[in-house]
Short mmCIF file of C-alpha atoms in Angstrom, two decimals:
data_model
loop_
_atom_site.label_atom_id
_atom_site.label_comp_id
_atom_site.label_asym_id
_atom_site.label_seq_id
_atom_site.Cartn_x
_atom_site.Cartn_y
_atom_site.Cartn_z
CA MET A 709 0.00 0.00 0.00
CA VAL A 710 1.15 3.52 -0.40
CA LEU A 711 0.02 5.37 2.61
CA ALA A 712 -1.29 4.19 5.91
CA SER A 713 -3.60 5.32 8.60
CA PRO A 714 -1.86 7.64 11.08
CA LYS A 715 -2.16 5.01 13.80
CA ILE A 716 0.51 2.42 14.52
CA GLU A 717 -2.09 -0.21 15.41
CA ILE A 718 -3.16 -2.59 12.69
CA ASP A 719 -6.46 -1.50 11.12
CA SER A 720 -8.63 -4.62 11.16
CA SER A 721 -10.55 -3.38 8.09
CA MET A 722 -7.34 -3.39 6.07
CA ASN A 723 -6.63 -6.46 3.99
CA VAL A 724 -3.02 -7.27 4.86
CA ARG A 725 -1.68 -10.06 2.67
CA ARG A 726 2.00 -10.51 3.45
CA GLN A 727 3.72 -9.51 6.65
CA ILE A 728 7.29 -8.37 6.97
CA ARG A 729 9.69 -9.80 9.50
CA PHE A 730 12.64 -7.63 10.40
CA ALA A 731 15.97 -9.01 11.59
CA GLY A 732 15.51 -10.10 15.17
CA GLY A 733 12.25 -11.88 14.51
CA SER A 734 9.72 -9.11 15.12
CA ARG A 735 6.77 -8.96 12.74
CA VAL A 736 4.97 -5.87 11.55
CA SER A 737 2.06 -5.45 9.18
CA LEU A 738 2.19 -3.56 5.91
CA THR A 739 0.17 -0.84 7.60
CA VAL A 740 3.11 -0.13 9.90
CA LEU A 741 5.60 -0.34 7.05
CA ALA A 742 3.65 2.27 5.14
CA ILE A 743 3.81 4.58 8.15
CA LEU A 744 7.55 4.16 8.33
CA THR A 745 7.89 5.09 4.66
CA PHE A 746 5.24 7.85 4.68
CA ALA A 747 7.58 10.70 3.82
CA ALA A 748 8.84 9.00 0.68
CA SER A 749 5.59 7.44 -0.44
CA ALA A 750 3.66 8.46 -3.53
CA GLY A 751 3.47 6.21 -6.49
CA GLY A 752 2.01 5.31 -9.81
CA VAL A 753 1.55 2.68 -12.47
CA ILE A 754 4.70 0.84 -13.60
CA LEU A 755 4.70 -0.49 -17.16
CA TYR A 756 6.45 -3.62 -18.38
CA ARG A 757 7.09 -2.31 -21.89
CA THR A 758 8.94 0.91 -21.03
CA GLY A 759 10.47 3.01 -18.31
CA ASP A 760 9.70 6.25 -20.17
CA PRO A 761 8.14 8.52 -17.50
CA THR A 762 5.99 10.25 -20.14
CA ALA A 763 4.33 7.01 -21.28
CA ASN A 764 0.59 6.60 -20.64
CA THR A 765 0.25 9.98 -18.94
CA THR A 766 -2.70 11.10 -21.07
CA GLU A 767 -6.19 9.66 -21.32
CA PRO A 768 -6.33 6.30 -23.17
CA ALA A 769 -7.71 6.31 -26.70
CA GLY A 770 -8.98 3.75 -29.19
CA PRO A 771 -10.47 0.62 -27.61
CA LEU A 772 -9.59 1.93 -24.14
CA ALA A 773 -11.23 5.35 -24.58
CA SER A 774 -13.49 6.39 -21.68
CA SER A 775 -12.04 3.59 -19.56
CA GLY A 776 -12.06 5.52 -16.27
CA TRP A 777 -9.47 8.27 -16.62
CA GLN A 778 -12.24 10.87 -16.76
CA TYR A 779 -13.54 9.87 -13.31
CA GLU A 780 -10.27 10.39 -11.42
CA GLY A 781 -9.57 13.38 -9.19
CA ASN A 782 -6.87 14.36 -6.71
CA PHE A 783 -7.27 13.66 -3.01
CA GLY A 784 -4.15 15.35 -1.65
CA ASP A 785 -1.21 13.50 -3.24
CA PHE A 786 -3.41 10.55 -4.17
CA LEU A 787 -6.40 9.72 -6.36
CA GLY A 788 -10.09 9.39 -5.70
CA THR A 789 -12.86 8.28 -8.04
CA ALA A 790 -16.17 10.14 -8.42
CA ILE A 791 -19.08 7.71 -7.96
CA ALA A 792 -22.13 9.95 -7.45
CA PRO A 793 -23.11 13.63 -7.77
CA HIS A 794 -21.72 14.40 -4.31
CA TYR A 795 -19.41 11.46 -3.55
CA PHE A 796 -16.00 10.03 -4.38
CA VAL A 797 -14.24 6.90 -3.10
CA THR A 798 -10.61 6.19 -2.29
CA ALA A 799 -8.54 3.90 -0.04
CA GLN A 800 -9.50 4.05 3.63
CA HIS A 801 -5.93 3.79 4.89
CA LEU A 802 -5.08 7.16 3.29
CA GLY A 803 -6.86 8.86 6.17
CA THR A 804 -9.04 11.98 6.07
CA GLY A 805 -6.51 14.81 5.90
CA PRO A 806 -7.33 16.76 2.70
CA THR A 807 -10.26 19.19 2.82
CA LYS A 808 -10.65 19.49 -0.97
CA PHE A 809 -11.18 17.06 -3.84
CA VAL A 810 -9.74 18.47 -7.07
CA TYR A 811 -11.78 17.21 -10.01
CA HIS A 812 -11.32 18.39 -13.60
CA GLY A 813 -9.36 21.35 -12.23
CA VAL A 814 -12.11 22.45 -9.82
CA ASN A 815 -11.94 22.34 -6.00
CA TYR A 816 -14.81 20.51 -4.29
CA THR A 817 -15.28 20.95 -0.54
CA ILE A 818 -15.20 17.74 1.50
CA VAL A 819 -17.90 17.80 4.18
CA ARG A 820 -17.69 14.31 5.71
CA SER A 821 -16.49 10.76 5.14
CA PHE A 822 -17.69 7.18 5.62
CA ALA A 823 -15.28 4.34 6.43
CA ASP A 824 -16.28 0.89 5.20
CA PRO A 825 -16.23 -1.59 8.11
CA GLY A 826 -15.62 -4.46 5.71
CA SER A 827 -12.90 -3.27 3.33
CA ASP A 828 -10.24 -0.64 2.61
CA LEU A 829 -12.79 1.73 1.03
CA ARG A 830 -13.67 5.18 2.27
CA ILE A 831 -16.35 7.38 0.70
CA PHE A 832 -16.20 11.17 0.94
CA GLU A 833 -19.10 13.56 0.46
CA VAL A 834 -18.52 16.94 -1.21
CA ALA A 835 -20.74 20.01 -0.97
CA GLU A 836 -20.77 20.84 -4.67
CA THR A 837 -22.08 18.70 -7.54
CA LEU A 838 -19.56 16.61 -9.46
CA PRO A 839 -20.17 16.87 -13.23
CA LEU A 840 -19.69 13.17 -14.02
CA TYR A 841 -19.01 9.99 -12.10
CA ALA A 842 -18.23 6.33 -12.58
CA PRO A 843 -20.79 3.54 -12.70
CA LEU A 844 -20.09 0.66 -10.32
CA TYR A 845 -19.23 -2.89 -11.37
CA SER A 846 -21.70 -5.04 -9.42
CA ARG A 847 -21.24 -8.54 -10.88
CA SER A 848 -19.00 -11.17 -9.26
CA ASP A 849 -17.36 -12.44 -12.48
CA GLU A 850 -14.20 -10.33 -12.39
CA VAL A 851 -11.64 -13.17 -12.63
CA GLY A 852 -10.06 -13.35 -16.07
CA GLN A 853 -11.42 -10.01 -17.18
CA HIS A 854 -9.37 -7.31 -18.89
CA LEU A 855 -8.84 -4.23 -16.72
CA VAL A 856 -7.49 -0.70 -16.84
CA VAL A 857 -5.62 0.49 -13.74
CA ILE A 858 -4.91 4.14 -12.97
CA GLY A 859 -2.42 5.48 -10.46
CA ARG A 860 -0.36 8.52 -9.67
CA GLY A 861 3.28 8.99 -8.84
CA THR A 862 6.43 6.95 -9.13
CA GLN A 863 8.36 6.23 -12.27
CA ARG A 864 9.84 2.82 -13.04
CA GLY A 865 13.12 2.62 -11.14
CA PRO A 866 16.38 0.68 -11.46
CA ASP A 867 16.49 -2.88 -12.80
CA ARG A 868 16.09 -5.57 -10.18
CA ILE A 869 18.74 -8.16 -11.04
CA VAL A 870 18.56 -11.52 -9.24
CA ASN A 871 21.18 -14.21 -9.91
CA GLY A 872 22.26 -12.26 -12.98
CA GLN A 873 18.73 -12.15 -14.43
CA LEU A 874 16.39 -9.19 -14.86
CA ARG A 875 13.35 -9.94 -12.67
CA GLY A 876 11.62 -6.55 -12.62
CA TRP A 877 12.16 -3.00 -11.47
CA GLU A 878 12.45 -1.21 -8.18
CA TYR A 879 10.25 1.80 -7.47
CA GLY A 880 11.66 4.98 -8.96
CA ALA A 881 11.33 8.71 -8.36
CA SER A 882 8.02 10.08 -7.13
CA ASP A 883 6.67 12.57 -9.64
CA MET A 884 2.95 12.27 -8.76
CA VAL A 885 2.00 12.00 -12.42
CA GLN A 886 -1.21 10.15 -13.26
CA ARG A 887 -0.59 7.08 -15.44
CA TRP A 888 -2.59 4.14 -16.68
CA GLY A 889 -1.93 0.57 -17.71
CA GLU A 890 -3.79 -2.65 -18.41
CA ASN A 891 -3.85 -6.16 -17.00
CA GLU A 892 -6.41 -8.77 -16.03
CA VAL A 893 -7.87 -10.03 -12.78
CA ALA A 894 -6.03 -13.18 -11.70
CA SER A 895 -8.07 -14.16 -8.64
CA ILE A 896 -10.14 -12.98 -5.71
CA VAL A 897 -8.18 -12.79 -2.44
CA GLY A 898 -10.41 -12.03 0.51
CA GLY A 899 -12.25 -8.85 -0.37
CA THR A 900 -9.79 -7.82 -3.10
CA LEU A 901 -9.06 -8.28 -6.77
CA TYR A 902 -5.58 -9.79 -7.16
CA VAL A 903 -3.68 -8.78 -10.31
CA LEU A 904 -0.37 -10.31 -11.51
CA PHE A 905 2.47 -8.56 -13.37
CA ASP A 906 3.14 -10.97 -16.27
CA GLN A 907 6.08 -10.59 -18.63
CA ALA A 908 3.98 -12.28 -21.34
CA GLY A 909 1.00 -10.07 -20.59
CA LEU A 910 -0.91 -7.34 -22.40
CA PRO A 911 0.64 -4.55 -24.52
CA GLN A 912 0.32 -2.06 -21.65
CA GLU A 913 0.92 -4.64 -18.87
CA ALA A 914 1.09 -2.78 -15.58
CA HIS A 915 1.84 -3.10 -11.88
CA ILE A 916 1.36 -0.45 -9.21
CA SER A 917 3.91 0.96 -6.80
CA ASN A 918 4.36 2.31 -3.34
CA GLY A 919 2.18 5.41 -3.16
CA ASP A 920 -0.48 4.18 -5.54
CA SER A 921 -3.32 3.56 -3.10
CA GLY A 922 -6.60 5.21 -3.94
CA GLY A 923 -6.20 4.76 -7.68
CA ALA A 924 -8.79 2.75 -9.55
CA VAL A 925 -9.38 -0.45 -11.48
CA PHE A 926 -12.02 -0.43 -14.23
CA LEU A 927 -13.66 -3.34 -16.07
CA ASN A 928 -15.64 -3.20 -19.30
CA ASP A 929 -19.27 -4.25 -18.84
CA GLY A 930 -21.10 -4.42 -22.15
CA GLY A 931 -19.22 -1.49 -23.62
CA VAL A 932 -19.35 0.65 -20.46
CA TRP A 933 -16.24 0.89 -18.28
CA LYS A 934 -17.20 0.56 -14.61
CA LEU A 935 -15.33 0.97 -11.34
CA ALA A 936 -14.36 -2.49 -10.06
CA GLY A 937 -11.64 -1.83 -7.51
CA ILE A 938 -9.63 0.72 -5.52
CA ASN A 939 -5.86 0.15 -5.33
CA SER A 940 -5.00 -0.97 -1.81
CA ASP A 941 -1.89 -3.13 -1.45
CA VAL A 942 1.11 -4.78 -3.18
CA ASP A 943 3.32 -7.83 -2.73
CA ARG A 944 6.60 -7.01 -0.94
CA PHE A 945 9.94 -8.70 -0.44
CA ALA A 946 12.77 -9.21 2.04
CA SER A 947 16.49 -8.88 1.36
CA GLY A 948 17.35 -12.29 2.70
CA PRO A 949 16.21 -15.46 4.52
CA ASP A 950 16.12 -13.63 7.84
CA GLY A 951 13.32 -11.43 6.50
CA GLY A 952 15.55 -8.37 6.65
CA GLY A 953 15.23 -5.42 4.42
CA PRO A 954 12.61 -4.94 3.24
CA TYR A 955 12.53 -3.71 -0.35
CA ASN A 956 9.79 -2.84 -2.82
CA ALA A 957 9.77 -3.78 -6.49
CA ALA A 958 7.45 -4.58 -9.38
CA LEU A 959 8.66 -8.10 -10.20
CA PHE A 960 7.47 -10.08 -13.20
CA ASP A 961 9.43 -13.01 -11.78
CA GLU A 962 9.94 -13.51 -8.04
CA ARG A 963 12.28 -16.50 -8.40
CA GLY A 964 15.46 -16.00 -6.44
CA SER A 965 13.84 -13.38 -4.23
CA TYR A 966 12.75 -13.72 -0.63
CA ARG A 967 9.18 -13.06 0.33
CA SER A 968 8.50 -10.95 3.40
CA ASP A 969 8.39 -14.06 5.61
CA GLY A 970 11.94 -14.97 4.53
CA SER A 971 10.93 -17.85 2.24
CA LEU A 972 12.86 -18.22 -1.02
CA VAL A 973 10.81 -18.24 -4.23
CA THR A 974 11.80 -21.08 -6.55
CA GLY A 975 10.32 -22.98 -9.48
CA ASP A 976 10.70 -23.85 -13.14
CA ALA A 977 8.41 -21.09 -14.45
CA PRO A 978 8.25 -17.34 -13.75
CA VAL A 979 6.36 -16.36 -10.60
CA PRO A 980 4.93 -12.85 -11.08
CA SER A 981 4.21 -10.53 -8.17
CA GLY A 982 0.96 -8.66 -7.95
CA PHE A 983 -1.22 -5.97 -6.46
CA TYR A 984 -4.54 -5.91 -4.64
CA ALA A 985 -7.55 -3.67 -5.19
CA ALA A 986 -10.46 -3.43 -2.77
CA ARG A 987 -13.31 -5.19 -4.58
CA VAL A 988 -16.28 -2.93 -5.34
CA SER A 989 -18.78 -5.65 -6.29
CA SER A 990 -18.67 -7.17 -2.80
CA ARG A 991 -19.32 -3.77 -1.21
CA VAL A 992 -22.05 -2.40 -3.51
CA SER A 993 -24.75 -2.67 -0.84
CA TRP A 994 -22.67 -0.63 1.61
CA ILE A 995 -21.75 1.90 -1.09
CA ASN A 996 -25.39 2.34 -2.08
CA SER A 997 -26.36 2.81 1.55
CA ILE A 998 -24.18 5.93 1.49
CA ILE A 999 -24.69 7.39 -1.98
CA GLY A 1000 -28.33 6.34 -2.46
CA ASN A 1001 -29.93 5.30 -5.74
CA VAL A 1002 -27.14 4.23 -8.09
CA ASP A 1003 -29.33 4.52 -11.17
CA PRO A 1004 -31.37 7.66 -10.51
CA GLY A 1005 -31.92 8.80 -14.09
CA LEU A 1006 -31.38 12.25 -15.60
CA ALA A 1007 -29.94 14.95 -13.37
CA ASN A 1008 -29.99 18.12 -15.45
CA ILE A 1009 -30.91 19.70 -18.75
CA SER A 1010 -29.73 23.12 -19.85
CA THR A 1011 -30.85 24.78 -23.05
CA ARG A 1012 -29.15 27.75 -24.73
CA VAL A 1013 -31.07 29.38 -27.58
CA THR A 1014 -32.21 32.65 -29.06
CA VAL A 1015 -35.17 33.63 -26.88
CA GLY A 1016 -38.02 35.52 -28.50
CA THR A 1017 -41.72 36.06 -27.89
CA GLY A 1018 -44.83 34.01 -28.58
CA TYR A 1019 -43.84 30.54 -29.79
CA ARG A 1020 -40.21 31.65 -29.76
CA VAL A 1021 -39.86 31.66 -25.97
CA CYS A 1022 -37.63 28.96 -24.48
CA ILE A 1023 -39.50 26.08 -22.86
CA GLY A 1024 -38.00 23.33 -20.70
CA GLY A 1025 -40.08 20.30 -19.72
CA PHE A 1026 -39.54 17.45 -17.29
CA ILE A 1027 -41.36 14.44 -15.83
CA ILE A 1028 -41.01 13.33 -12.20
CA GLN A 1029 -41.73 9.67 -11.46
CA GLY A 1030 -42.13 8.24 -7.95
CA GLN A 1031 -42.28 10.45 -4.90
CA SER A 1032 -41.88 14.21 -4.64
CA LYS A 1033 -38.61 15.69 -5.88
CA ARG A 1034 -36.76 18.95 -5.17
CA ILE A 1035 -36.02 20.79 -8.39
CA GLY A 1036 -33.94 23.89 -9.11
CA ILE A 1037 -34.54 26.02 -12.22
CA ARG A 1038 -32.51 28.98 -13.52
CA GLY A 1039 -33.16 31.46 -16.32
CA LEU A 1040 -29.93 33.19 -17.36
CA GLY A 1041 -28.93 35.99 -19.70
CA PRO A 1042 -26.31 38.58 -18.68
CA SER A 1043 -24.01 36.08 -16.95
CA ILE A 1044 -23.80 33.55 -19.81
CA GLN A 1045 -20.19 32.84 -20.72
CA VAL A 1046 -18.31 30.53 -23.04
CA GLY A 1047 -14.72 29.76 -22.07
CA GLY A 1048 -14.82 32.53 -19.46
CA VAL A 1049 -15.86 35.15 -22.04
CA SER A 1050 -19.26 36.84 -21.86
CA VAL A 1051 -21.63 36.00 -24.71
CA PRO A 1052 -22.87 39.09 -26.57
CA GLY A 1053 -26.53 39.65 -27.38
CA THR A 1054 -28.11 37.96 -24.35
CA ILE A 1055 -31.53 38.81 -23.00
CA ALA A 1056 -31.16 41.57 -20.39
CA ASP A 1057 -33.78 40.62 -17.81
CA PRO A 1058 -34.82 36.93 -17.83
CA LEU A 1059 -38.23 35.98 -16.46
CA LEU A 1060 -39.02 32.43 -15.38
CA GLU A 1061 -42.37 30.61 -15.03
CA LEU A 1062 -43.16 27.06 -13.91
CA HIS A 1063 -46.39 25.41 -15.10
CA ASP A 1064 -48.00 22.13 -14.06
CA ALA A 1065 -49.63 19.59 -16.37
CA THR A 1066 -52.83 21.69 -16.63
CA GLY A 1067 -50.87 24.71 -17.82
CA ALA A 1068 -51.44 26.64 -14.60
CA THR A 1069 -48.56 28.84 -13.41
CA ILE A 1070 -47.46 27.45 -10.03
CA PHE A 1071 -44.20 29.38 -9.54
CA PHE A 1072 -42.85 32.64 -10.94
CA ASN A 1073 -39.63 34.61 -10.61
CA ASP A 1074 -38.15 37.68 -12.25
CA ASN A 1075 -35.05 38.61 -10.21
CA TRP A 1076 -33.74 35.76 -8.05
CA ARG A 1077 -32.90 37.85 -4.98
CA THR A 1078 -36.56 38.85 -4.56
CA SER A 1079 -37.54 35.36 -3.36
CA GLN A 1080 -35.76 32.29 -1.91
CA ALA A 1081 -32.40 34.09 -2.05
CA THR A 1082 -30.88 32.20 0.89
CA GLU A 1083 -32.11 28.82 -0.29
CA ILE A 1084 -30.85 29.46 -3.83
CA GLN A 1085 -27.42 30.55 -2.55
CA ASN A 1086 -27.15 27.49 -0.30
CA SER A 1087 -27.96 25.21 -3.24
CA GLY A 1088 -25.06 26.61 -5.27
CA LEU A 1089 -27.42 27.79 -8.02
CA ALA A 1090 -27.25 31.56 -7.43
CA PRO A 1091 -27.06 33.30 -10.85
CA GLY A 1092 -24.22 35.68 -11.62
CA SER A 1093 -26.55 38.64 -12.19
CA ASP A 1094 -29.28 39.98 -9.90
CA LEU A 1095 -31.47 40.46 -12.99
CA GLU A 1096 -31.50 36.73 -13.69
CA ALA A 1097 -34.20 34.36 -12.43
CA ALA A 1098 -34.15 31.23 -10.29
CA LEU A 1099 -36.53 29.17 -8.21
CA ILE A 1100 -36.49 26.02 -6.11
CA ALA A 1101 -39.56 23.84 -5.60
CA THR A 1102 -40.42 20.43 -4.17
CA LEU A 1103 -42.86 18.95 -6.65
CA PRO A 1104 -45.04 15.82 -6.63
CA ALA A 1105 -44.79 13.27 -9.42
CA GLY A 1106 -46.10 14.60 -12.72
CA GLU A 1107 -45.31 16.67 -15.82
CA TYR A 1108 -43.99 20.23 -15.62
CA THR A 1109 -42.98 23.01 -17.99
CA ALA A 1110 -40.59 25.91 -17.33
CA VAL A 1111 -40.80 28.96 -19.61
CA LEU A 1112 -38.04 31.55 -20.12
CA ARG A 1113 -38.65 34.95 -21.73
CA ASP A 1114 -37.35 38.50 -21.32
CA THR A 1115 -39.30 40.66 -18.87
CA ASN A 1116 -39.50 43.53 -21.35
CA GLY A 1117 -40.25 41.38 -24.40
CA SER A 1118 -36.85 41.82 -26.02
CA THR A 1119 -35.00 39.03 -27.82
CA GLY A 1120 -31.54 37.58 -27.34
CA ILE A 1121 -29.61 34.53 -26.22
CA GLY A 1122 -30.94 32.90 -23.06
CA LEU A 1123 -30.19 29.81 -21.03
CA ILE A 1124 -32.68 27.75 -19.05
CA GLU A 1125 -31.40 25.08 -16.64
CA ILE A 1126 -33.33 22.41 -14.75
CA TYR A 1127 -31.56 20.58 -11.90
CA ASP A 1128 -32.41 17.53 -9.82
CA LEU A 1129 -31.51 18.70 -6.30
CA ASP A 1130 -32.43 15.39 -4.68
CA PRO A 1131 -30.67 12.66 -6.72
CA ARG A 1132 -30.61 10.30 -3.75
CA GLY A 1133 -34.39 10.36 -3.25
CA ASN A 1134 -36.97 7.75 -4.21
CA SER A 1135 -38.00 9.56 -7.38
CA GLN A 1136 -36.47 10.11 -10.79
CA LEU A 1137 -36.36 12.52 -13.68
CA LEU A 1138 -37.21 10.25 -16.61
CA ASN A 1139 -37.75 12.76 -19.40
CA LEU A 1140 -36.36 16.20 -20.09
CA SER A 1141 -37.20 18.40 -23.03
CA ALA A 1142 -36.46 21.84 -24.47
CA ARG A 1143 -38.48 23.77 -27.07
CA ALA A 1144 -37.18 26.90 -28.76
CA TYR A 1145 -36.66 28.67 -32.06
CA VAL A 1146 -33.96 26.92 -34.08
CA GLY A 1147 -32.08 28.45 -36.97
CA THR A 1148 -29.33 27.29 -39.29
CA ASP A 1149 -25.54 27.44 -39.06
CA ASP A 1150 -24.66 28.67 -35.53
CA ASP A 1151 -28.23 29.70 -34.61
CA VAL A 1152 -28.92 26.36 -32.96
CA LEU A 1153 -30.60 24.82 -29.93
CA ILE A 1154 -27.90 23.59 -27.54
CA GLY A 1155 -29.06 21.15 -24.88
CA GLY A 1156 -26.77 20.05 -22.06
CA LEU A 1157 -27.60 16.79 -20.29
CA ILE A 1158 -26.27 15.18 -17.13
CA VAL A 1159 -27.00 11.45 -17.26
CA GLN A 1160 -26.89 9.47 -14.01
CA SER A 1161 -28.26 6.13 -15.18
CA ILE A 1162 -25.83 3.24 -15.52
CA SER A 1163 -28.24 0.64 -16.93
CA ARG A 1164 -30.59 2.40 -19.35
CA ARG A 1165 -30.24 3.74 -22.86
CA LEU A 1166 -30.63 7.39 -23.74
CA LEU A 1167 -33.06 8.30 -26.53
CA LEU A 1168 -32.81 11.79 -28.02
CA ARG A 1169 -35.43 13.17 -30.39
CA ALA A 1170 -35.29 16.37 -32.44
CA LEU A 1171 -38.82 17.23 -33.57
CA GLY A 1172 -40.28 19.89 -35.82
CA PRO A 1173 -42.97 18.95 -38.33
CA GLU A 1174 -45.16 17.12 -35.82
CA LEU A 1175 -45.36 20.22 -33.57
CA ALA A 1176 -47.92 21.68 -35.97
CA ALA A 1177 -50.44 19.12 -34.69
CA SER A 1178 -50.03 20.70 -31.22
CA GLY A 1179 -50.90 24.15 -32.54
CA VAL A 1180 -47.34 25.44 -32.94
CA THR A 1181 -46.89 27.70 -35.95
CA GLY A 1182 -43.59 28.21 -37.75
CA GLU A 1183 -42.33 24.74 -36.85
CA LEU A 1184 -38.84 23.55 -37.86
CA GLY A 1185 -39.23 21.68 -41.15
CA ASN A 1186 -36.17 19.42 -41.07
CA PRO A 1187 -34.29 19.12 -37.76
CA ALA A 1188 -30.83 17.55 -37.54
CA LEU A 1189 -29.34 16.22 -34.30
CA GLU A 1190 -25.84 15.75 -32.88
CA LEU A 1191 -24.68 14.19 -29.57
CA HIS A 1192 -21.35 15.29 -28.06
CA ASP A 1193 -19.45 14.01 -25.03
CA PHE A 1194 -17.95 16.04 -22.17
CA ASN A 1195 -14.93 16.96 -24.32
CA GLY A 1196 -17.01 18.05 -27.31
CA VAL A 1197 -16.33 14.93 -29.38
CA ILE A 1198 -19.27 13.94 -31.60
CA LEU A 1199 -20.59 10.56 -30.44
CA ALA A 1200 -23.48 10.30 -32.89
CA SER A 1201 -25.43 12.35 -35.42
CA ASN A 1202 -28.65 11.94 -37.36
CA ASP A 1203 -30.73 13.86 -39.86
CA ASN A 1204 -33.72 11.64 -40.68
CA TRP A 1205 -34.37 9.03 -38.01
CA ARG A 1206 -35.12 6.17 -40.43
CA ASP A 1207 -31.58 6.56 -41.76
CA ALA A 1208 -30.10 5.76 -38.34
CA PRO A 1209 -28.21 2.42 -38.25
CA ASN A 1210 -30.38 1.33 -35.31
CA SER A 1211 -33.69 2.68 -36.61
CA ALA A 1212 -35.37 -0.64 -35.81
CA ASP A 1213 -34.35 -0.27 -32.16
CA ILE A 1214 -35.62 3.32 -32.14
CA SER A 1215 -38.95 2.13 -33.53
CA ALA A 1216 -39.14 -0.64 -30.94
CA THR A 1217 -39.05 1.91 -28.11
CA GLY A 1218 -42.46 3.19 -29.16
CA LEU A 1219 -41.05 6.73 -29.19
CA ALA A 1220 -39.93 7.01 -32.82
CA PRO A 1221 -40.76 10.41 -34.36
CA THR A 1222 -43.95 10.48 -36.41
CA ASP A 1223 -42.35 12.33 -39.31
CA ASP A 1224 -39.46 10.79 -41.25
CA ARG A 1225 -37.75 14.20 -41.51
CA GLU A 1226 -37.29 14.30 -37.75
CA SER A 1227 -34.20 12.96 -36.04
CA ALA A 1228 -33.40 10.51 -33.26
CA ILE A 1229 -30.35 8.99 -31.56
CA LEU A 1230 -30.50 5.91 -29.30
CA ALA A 1231 -27.30 5.16 -27.40
CA MET A 1232 -26.02 3.33 -24.32
CA LEU A 1233 -24.00 5.91 -22.41
CA GLY A 1234 -22.23 5.87 -19.09
CA PRO A 1235 -23.04 8.50 -16.47
CA GLY A 1236 -21.67 11.87 -17.45
CA THR A 1237 -22.25 15.23 -19.09
CA TYR A 1238 -23.36 15.37 -22.70
CA THR A 1239 -24.44 18.02 -25.20
CA ALA A 1240 -27.15 17.66 -27.85
CA ILE A 1241 -27.34 20.17 -30.72
CA VAL A 1242 -30.42 20.70 -32.88
CA ARG A 1243 -30.15 22.76 -36.07
CA GLY A 1244 -32.32 23.34 -39.09
CA VAL A 1245 -31.49 21.78 -42.45
CA GLY A 1246 -32.34 24.32 -45.13
CA GLY A 1247 -34.63 26.38 -42.93
CA ALA A 1248 -35.48 27.68 -39.46
CA GLY A 1249 -38.42 27.29 -37.08
CA VAL A 1250 -39.58 26.12 -33.66
CA GLY A 1251 -37.97 22.81 -32.68
CA LEU A 1252 -38.21 20.41 -29.75
CA LEU A 1253 -35.37 18.41 -28.17
CA GLU A 1254 -36.39 15.50 -25.94
CA ALA A 1255 -34.32 13.11 -23.81
CA TYR A 1256 -35.70 9.82 -22.50
CA LEU A 1257 -34.21 6.97 -20.49
CA ILE A 1258 -35.17 3.62 -22.00
CA ASN A 1259 -34.96 0.25 -20.22
#
């Protein structure tokens, strides 16, 4: 392990595999060893193929794209993995020292922690909302599966030569650089995944080093990479038969070395060393008892458009299923920015209305400080301008519509945002929609989505022609649709839904558009932040973007 609890006593929740016997016969657990080496500890993934410290220091691509790198943040000198809107998990033995979790360059305030009584996991709660987080691997079939491991810190060190043969590498300099590698799960040891460092292994075969606790192991589950383990411990070695030493190394062959109990490793075939990761699947019930519903649905939709009058106002819709849910809604104009730069031509004084299924106005706000100011500030949703609108409401199950317009009837760019402020409750947001005037080129409807579901498909629809049947005039004649990931990469696009490669699956949902000119995308996505863009093909008009979760 890389770092230990600040106590000298053995933590009974820690899975200690091999003990170290110092000269003189005394025995001490790895927990104590880690304390003794605390000042020098901080480590990262060690690769078999190369000792280049710049290797595998950027997010994996190709078949390993989106394999967990995006869910890692910094917990002091170590890593933590986001697993829910307000929670991340790391190794319990790292303690509770840091007060911030740095995620995608943003500081999140740690408010409390939860130590797992049955493993080396510790969950931390943060005050602010994390933008994306890892799904959990809940099946018990990990053995033999391909994995991606992520760590932070040490480079590959000097060669470890035993009896004139290269057997591996000692731990090198601590640079606290995040790295990744691959391997496969060899076995289950207690409550951990055990992973071996094999010289005939995968192209990016990896071990972890001293200092690497808190990093993550991800497995691919049906095309979605899920968190399967948290790095916790490593095999260690003695310098001789008396158990003296000890020393740390990533060995692909232990033969000729002494294990921590002083026994000599022999044999006719290589004996690889390994590392241990606290097993998530065996602790899912405990994890869910802390973070709540692990498949809560959709968390947020935000829509940026040109806001006008009449049918050209911006409308955001949502459906609550289950029990009552606390919702936050914002209508923005003056404070809208892109890349830290203010957007020109915004509406000057946004006005926000919330309607129920009958069309009745149930909430109204012009300037957010005039009502619920304290509650809005405490939620973290306070707009950047006093002229902007916001409201918070606890609503029963049903259908709702939020409308954004300018107080004085002027036009300009506006942004409406709908947030689920109670993602751990016994209710879900199953459908989110946005209706607005859509033009061509850059005059588009931009819809941001935060998806929380780990088991359901996302269906997006871009509608236009069929809106005429609902009494909308000036409807968009031919909508086109794009889906982008958190980094802006296009994941899918569609013009006419029947031309989609999975049009039969779209039809089978029962939610296929009624007009062939309308667009749809059906995709299995992991939890995260996505952007949908609707534009007109050859013309402008009122368009509707809808997002559904499909079983």
